[in-house]
Tab-separated table of C-alpha atoms and ligand atoms in Angstrom:
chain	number	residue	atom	x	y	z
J	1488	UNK	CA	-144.175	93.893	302.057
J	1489	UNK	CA	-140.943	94.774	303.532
J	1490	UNK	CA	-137.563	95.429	302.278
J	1491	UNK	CA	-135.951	92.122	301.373
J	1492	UNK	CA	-132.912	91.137	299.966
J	1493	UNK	CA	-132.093	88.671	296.936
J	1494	UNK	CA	-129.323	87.143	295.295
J	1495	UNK	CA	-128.596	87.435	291.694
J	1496	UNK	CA	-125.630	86.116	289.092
J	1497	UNK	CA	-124.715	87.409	285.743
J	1498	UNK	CA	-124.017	84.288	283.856
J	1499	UNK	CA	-120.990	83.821	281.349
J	1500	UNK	CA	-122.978	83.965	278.293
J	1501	UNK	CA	-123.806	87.422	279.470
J	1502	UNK	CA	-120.304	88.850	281.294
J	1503	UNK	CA	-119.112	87.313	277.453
J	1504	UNK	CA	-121.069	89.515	275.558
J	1505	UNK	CA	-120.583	92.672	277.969
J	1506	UNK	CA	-123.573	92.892	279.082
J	1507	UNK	CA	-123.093	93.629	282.889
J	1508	UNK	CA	-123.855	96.891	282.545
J	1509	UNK	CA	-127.218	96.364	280.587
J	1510	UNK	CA	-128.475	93.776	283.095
J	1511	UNK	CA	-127.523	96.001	286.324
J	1512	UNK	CA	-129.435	98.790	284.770
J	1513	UNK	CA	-132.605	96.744	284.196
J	1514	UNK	CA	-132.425	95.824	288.061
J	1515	UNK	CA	-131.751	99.721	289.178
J	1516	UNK	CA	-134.579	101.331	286.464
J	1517	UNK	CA	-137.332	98.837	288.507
J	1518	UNK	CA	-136.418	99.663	291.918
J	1519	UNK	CA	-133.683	97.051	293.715
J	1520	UNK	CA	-130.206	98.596	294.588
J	1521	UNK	CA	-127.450	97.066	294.205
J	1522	UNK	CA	-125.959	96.447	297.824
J	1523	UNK	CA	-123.140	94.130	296.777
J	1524	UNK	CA	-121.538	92.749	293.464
J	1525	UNK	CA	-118.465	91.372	292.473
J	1526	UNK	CA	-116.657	89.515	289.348
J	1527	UNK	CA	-115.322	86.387	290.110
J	1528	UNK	CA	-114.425	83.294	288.224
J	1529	UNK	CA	-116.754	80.271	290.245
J	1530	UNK	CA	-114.782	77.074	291.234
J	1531	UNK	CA	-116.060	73.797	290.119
J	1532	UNK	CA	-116.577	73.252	293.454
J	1533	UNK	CA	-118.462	76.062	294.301
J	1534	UNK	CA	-120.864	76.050	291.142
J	1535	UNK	CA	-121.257	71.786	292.156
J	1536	UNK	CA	-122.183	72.695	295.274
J	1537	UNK	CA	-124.325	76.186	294.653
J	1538	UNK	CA	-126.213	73.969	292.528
J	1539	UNK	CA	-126.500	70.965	294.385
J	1540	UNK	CA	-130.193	71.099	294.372
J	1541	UNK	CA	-130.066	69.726	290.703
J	1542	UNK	CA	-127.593	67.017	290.864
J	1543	UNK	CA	-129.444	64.434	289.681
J	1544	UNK	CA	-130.879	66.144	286.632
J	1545	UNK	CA	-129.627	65.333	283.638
J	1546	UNK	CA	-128.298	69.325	282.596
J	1547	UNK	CA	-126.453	69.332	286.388
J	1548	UNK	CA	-122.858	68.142	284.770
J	1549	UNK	CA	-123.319	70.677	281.635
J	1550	UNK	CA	-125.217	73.564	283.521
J	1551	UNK	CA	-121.805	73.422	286.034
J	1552	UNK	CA	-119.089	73.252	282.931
J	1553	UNK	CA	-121.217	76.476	281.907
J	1554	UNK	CA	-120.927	78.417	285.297
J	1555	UNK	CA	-117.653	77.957	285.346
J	1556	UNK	CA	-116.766	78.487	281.727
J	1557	UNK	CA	-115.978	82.255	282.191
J	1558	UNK	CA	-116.618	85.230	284.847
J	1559	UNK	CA	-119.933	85.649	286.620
J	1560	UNK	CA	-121.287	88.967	288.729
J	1561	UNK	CA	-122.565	87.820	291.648
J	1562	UNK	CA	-124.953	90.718	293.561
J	1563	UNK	CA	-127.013	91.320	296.540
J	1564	UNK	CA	-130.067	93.327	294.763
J	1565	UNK	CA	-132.057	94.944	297.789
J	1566	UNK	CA	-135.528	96.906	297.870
J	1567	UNK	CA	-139.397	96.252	298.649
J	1568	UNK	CA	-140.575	92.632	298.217
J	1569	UNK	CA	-136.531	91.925	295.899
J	1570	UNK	CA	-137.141	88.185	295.621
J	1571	UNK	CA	-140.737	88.122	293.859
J	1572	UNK	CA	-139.621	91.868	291.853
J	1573	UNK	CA	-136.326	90.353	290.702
J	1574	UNK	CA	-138.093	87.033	289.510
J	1575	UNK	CA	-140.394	89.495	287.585
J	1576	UNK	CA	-137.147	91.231	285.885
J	1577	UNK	CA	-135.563	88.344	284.965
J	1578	UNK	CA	-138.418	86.224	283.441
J	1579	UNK	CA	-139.131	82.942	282.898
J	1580	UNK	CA	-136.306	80.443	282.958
J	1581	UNK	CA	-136.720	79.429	279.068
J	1582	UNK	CA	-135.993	82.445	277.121
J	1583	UNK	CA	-139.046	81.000	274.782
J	1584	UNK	CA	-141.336	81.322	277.645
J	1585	UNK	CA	-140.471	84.742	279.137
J	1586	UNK	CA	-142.578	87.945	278.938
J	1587	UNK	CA	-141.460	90.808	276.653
J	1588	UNK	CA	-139.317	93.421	277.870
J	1589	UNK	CA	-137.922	90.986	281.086
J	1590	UNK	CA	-133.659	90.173	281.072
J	1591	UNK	CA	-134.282	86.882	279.765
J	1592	UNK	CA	-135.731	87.654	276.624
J	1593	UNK	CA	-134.062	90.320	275.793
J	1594	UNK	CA	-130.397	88.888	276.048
J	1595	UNK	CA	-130.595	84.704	276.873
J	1596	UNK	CA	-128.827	82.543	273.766
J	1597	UNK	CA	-131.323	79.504	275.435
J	1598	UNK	CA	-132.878	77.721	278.365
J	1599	UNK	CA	-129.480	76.969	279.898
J	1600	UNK	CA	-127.268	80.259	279.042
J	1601	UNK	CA	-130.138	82.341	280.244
J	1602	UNK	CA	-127.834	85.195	281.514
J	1603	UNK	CA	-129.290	85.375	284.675
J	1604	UNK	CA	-129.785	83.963	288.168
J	1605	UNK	CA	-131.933	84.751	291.078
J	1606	UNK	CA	-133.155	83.012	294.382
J	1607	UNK	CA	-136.457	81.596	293.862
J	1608	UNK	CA	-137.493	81.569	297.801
J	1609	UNK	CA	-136.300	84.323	300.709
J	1610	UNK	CA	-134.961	81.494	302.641
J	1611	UNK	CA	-133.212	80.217	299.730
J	1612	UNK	CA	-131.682	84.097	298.910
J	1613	UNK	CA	-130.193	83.917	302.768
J	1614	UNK	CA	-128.723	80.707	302.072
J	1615	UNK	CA	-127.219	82.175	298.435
J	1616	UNK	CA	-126.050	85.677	299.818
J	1617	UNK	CA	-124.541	83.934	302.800
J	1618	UNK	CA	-122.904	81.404	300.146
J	1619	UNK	CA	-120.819	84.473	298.270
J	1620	UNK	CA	-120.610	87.351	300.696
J	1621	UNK	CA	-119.523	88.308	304.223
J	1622	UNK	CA	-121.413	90.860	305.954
J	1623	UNK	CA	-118.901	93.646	305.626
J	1624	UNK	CA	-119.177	93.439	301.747
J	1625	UNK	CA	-122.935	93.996	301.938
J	1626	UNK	CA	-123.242	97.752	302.064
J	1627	UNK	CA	-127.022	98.980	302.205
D	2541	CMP	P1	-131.073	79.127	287.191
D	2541	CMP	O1	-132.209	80.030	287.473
D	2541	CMP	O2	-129.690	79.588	287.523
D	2541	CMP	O3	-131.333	77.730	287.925
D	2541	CMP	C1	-130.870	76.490	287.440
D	2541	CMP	C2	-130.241	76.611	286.088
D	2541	CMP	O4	-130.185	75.399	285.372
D	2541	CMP	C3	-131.120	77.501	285.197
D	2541	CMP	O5	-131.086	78.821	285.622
D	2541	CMP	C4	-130.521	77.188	283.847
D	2541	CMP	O6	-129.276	77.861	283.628
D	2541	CMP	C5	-130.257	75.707	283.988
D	2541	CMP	N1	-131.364	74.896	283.436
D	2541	CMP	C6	-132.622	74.795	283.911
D	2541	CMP	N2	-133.355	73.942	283.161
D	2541	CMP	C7	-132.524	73.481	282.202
D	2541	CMP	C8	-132.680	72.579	281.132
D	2541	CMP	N3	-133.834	71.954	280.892
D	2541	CMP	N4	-131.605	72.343	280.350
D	2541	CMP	C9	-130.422	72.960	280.597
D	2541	CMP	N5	-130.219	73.829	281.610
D	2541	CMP	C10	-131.256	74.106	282.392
Protein backbone atom coordinates (compact mmCIF):
# COMPACT_ATOMS: atom_id res chain seq x y z
CA UNK A 1 0.00 0.00 0.00
CA UNK A 2 1.21 3.34 -0.88
CA UNK A 3 1.53 6.56 0.84
CA UNK A 4 -1.91 8.15 1.05
CA UNK A 5 -3.22 11.06 2.47
CA UNK A 6 -6.36 11.63 4.86
CA UNK A 7 -8.26 14.26 6.34
CA UNK A 8 -8.88 14.62 9.96
CA UNK A 9 -10.81 17.35 12.44
CA UNK A 10 -10.40 17.90 16.08
CA UNK A 11 -13.89 18.48 17.19
CA UNK A 12 -14.98 21.25 19.80
CA UNK A 13 -15.59 18.97 22.57
CA UNK A 14 -11.95 18.18 22.22
CA UNK A 15 -10.12 21.81 21.17
CA UNK A 16 -12.57 22.66 24.61
CA UNK A 17 -10.91 20.47 26.78
CA UNK A 18 -7.25 21.12 25.29
CA UNK A 19 -6.75 18.25 23.97
CA UNK A 20 -5.09 19.09 20.54
CA UNK A 21 -2.01 18.22 21.60
CA UNK A 22 -3.00 14.69 23.01
CA UNK A 23 -4.88 13.75 19.83
CA UNK A 24 -1.92 14.96 17.37
CA UNK A 25 0.40 12.85 19.36
CA UNK A 26 -1.72 9.68 19.09
CA UNK A 27 -1.65 10.26 15.15
CA UNK A 28 2.40 10.96 15.11
CA UNK A 29 3.29 7.84 17.84
CA UNK A 30 1.39 5.36 14.97
CA UNK A 31 3.04 6.58 11.99
CA UNK A 32 0.95 9.54 9.88
CA UNK A 33 2.66 13.05 9.78
CA UNK A 34 1.07 15.79 10.05
CA UNK A 35 1.37 17.65 6.56
CA UNK A 36 -1.14 20.40 7.28
CA UNK A 37 -3.31 21.70 10.29
CA UNK A 38 -4.89 24.69 11.21
CA UNK A 39 -7.48 26.22 13.94
CA UNK A 40 -10.32 27.70 12.57
CA UNK A 41 -13.79 28.47 13.71
CA UNK A 42 -16.20 26.43 10.77
CA UNK A 43 -19.06 28.56 9.23
CA UNK A 44 -22.51 27.25 9.36
CA UNK A 45 -22.20 27.08 5.96
CA UNK A 46 -19.26 25.22 5.65
CA UNK A 47 -20.06 22.52 8.44
CA UNK A 48 -23.93 22.33 6.37
CA UNK A 49 -22.27 21.70 3.50
CA UNK A 50 -19.04 19.42 4.75
CA UNK A 51 -21.71 17.39 6.05
CA UNK A 52 -24.16 17.35 3.49
CA UNK A 53 -24.02 13.67 3.16
CA UNK A 54 -26.27 13.47 6.36
CA UNK A 55 -28.86 16.01 5.79
CA UNK A 56 -31.65 14.11 6.10
CA UNK A 57 -30.75 12.34 9.31
CA UNK A 58 -32.29 13.31 12.12
CA UNK A 59 -28.68 14.44 14.25
CA UNK A 60 -27.74 16.65 10.79
CA UNK A 61 -29.30 20.09 12.42
CA UNK A 62 -27.63 19.27 16.02
CA UNK A 63 -24.36 17.50 14.73
CA UNK A 64 -23.87 21.14 12.62
CA UNK A 65 -24.82 23.54 15.84
CA UNK A 66 -21.95 21.25 17.41
CA UNK A 67 -19.22 21.83 14.66
CA UNK A 68 -19.66 25.10 14.83
CA UNK A 69 -20.06 25.61 18.54
CA UNK A 70 -16.29 26.36 19.10
CA UNK A 71 -12.75 25.92 17.22
CA UNK A 72 -11.89 22.78 15.28
CA UNK A 73 -8.15 21.57 13.93
CA UNK A 74 -8.53 20.61 10.71
CA UNK A 75 -5.24 18.36 9.34
CA UNK A 76 -3.91 16.59 6.41
CA UNK A 77 -2.40 13.33 8.32
CA UNK A 78 -0.08 11.61 5.60
CA UNK A 79 1.85 8.12 5.66
CA UNK A 80 1.42 4.36 4.35
CA UNK A 81 -2.19 3.23 3.75
CA UNK A 82 -3.46 7.04 6.22
CA UNK A 83 -7.15 6.49 5.49
CA UNK A 84 -7.64 2.74 6.81
CA UNK A 85 -4.52 3.57 9.79
CA UNK A 86 -6.28 6.77 10.85
CA UNK A 87 -9.79 4.97 11.00
CA UNK A 88 -7.88 2.43 13.23
CA UNK A 89 -6.63 5.46 15.63
CA UNK A 90 -9.66 7.01 15.96
CA UNK A 91 -12.08 4.07 16.61
CA UNK A 92 -15.40 3.38 16.25
CA UNK A 93 -17.81 6.25 15.86
CA UNK A 94 -19.76 5.48 19.31
CA UNK A 95 -17.33 5.94 22.01
CA UNK A 96 -19.30 2.71 23.59
CA UNK A 97 -18.27 0.70 20.68
CA UNK A 98 -14.59 1.63 20.18
CA UNK A 99 -11.53 -0.56 20.96
CA UNK A 100 -9.33 0.26 23.98
CA UNK A 101 -6.50 2.46 23.68
CA UNK A 102 -8.06 4.22 20.11
CA UNK A 103 -8.86 8.48 20.36
CA UNK A 104 -12.37 7.80 20.74
CA UNK A 105 -12.41 6.03 23.81
CA UNK A 106 -10.03 7.55 25.44
CA UNK A 107 -11.37 11.25 25.21
CA UNK A 108 -15.21 11.23 23.35
CA UNK A 109 -18.08 12.74 25.99
CA UNK A 110 -20.61 10.49 23.37
CA UNK A 111 -21.60 9.27 19.95
CA UNK A 112 -21.95 12.82 18.63
CA UNK A 113 -18.98 14.86 20.50
CA UNK A 114 -16.66 12.08 19.57
CA UNK A 115 -13.59 14.43 19.28
CA UNK A 116 -12.62 13.29 16.14
CA UNK A 117 -13.12 13.17 12.37
CA UNK A 118 -11.62 11.30 9.55
CA UNK A 119 -12.48 10.45 5.81
CA UNK A 120 -13.97 7.15 5.62
CA UNK A 121 -13.01 6.51 1.72
CA UNK A 122 -9.62 7.92 -0.28
CA UNK A 123 -11.88 9.51 -2.71
CA UNK A 124 -13.85 10.99 -0.05
CA UNK A 125 -10.30 12.34 1.86
CA UNK A 126 -9.52 14.21 -1.75
CA UNK A 127 -12.80 15.68 -1.72
CA UNK A 128 -12.29 16.78 2.30
CA UNK A 129 -8.56 18.00 1.95
CA UNK A 130 -9.51 19.83 -1.20
CA UNK A 131 -12.62 21.26 0.89
CA UNK A 132 -10.12 23.08 3.67
CA UNK A 133 -6.73 23.46 2.07
CA UNK A 134 -4.93 24.87 -0.98
CA UNK A 135 -2.02 23.10 -2.20
CA UNK A 136 0.59 25.50 -0.94
CA UNK A 137 -0.58 24.85 2.72
CA UNK A 138 0.02 21.12 2.29
CA UNK A 139 3.69 20.74 3.07
CA UNK A 140 4.92 16.96 2.86
P1 LIG B 1 -18.04 11.91 11.98
O1 LIG B 1 -17.09 10.78 11.82
O2 LIG B 1 -17.51 13.30 11.92
O3 LIG B 1 -19.21 11.75 10.90
C1 LIG B 1 -20.53 12.19 11.11
C2 LIG B 1 -20.75 12.68 12.50
O4 LIG B 1 -22.10 12.70 12.90
C3 LIG B 1 -20.11 11.70 13.49
O5 LIG B 1 -18.73 11.75 13.42
C4 LIG B 1 -20.75 12.17 14.78
O6 LIG B 1 -20.16 13.37 15.28
C5 LIG B 1 -22.15 12.48 14.30
N1 LIG B 1 -23.07 11.34 14.52
C6 LIG B 1 -23.05 10.14 13.91
N2 LIG B 1 -24.06 9.36 14.34
C7 LIG B 1 -24.75 10.10 15.24
C8 LIG B 1 -25.89 9.86 16.03
N3 LIG B 1 -26.55 8.70 15.99
N4 LIG B 1 -26.31 10.86 16.83
C9 LIG B 1 -25.66 12.04 16.87
N5 LIG B 1 -24.56 12.33 16.13
C10 LIG B 1 -24.10 11.37 15.34
Amino acid sequence: MAVQRTFSIIKPDATARNLTGKITSKFEEQGLRIVASKRIRMSRLQAREFYGVHKERPFYDELVEYMVSGPVVVQVLEGENAVARNREIMGATDPSKAAAGTIRKEFAENIERNSVHGSDSPENAANEIRFFFSDTEIVG
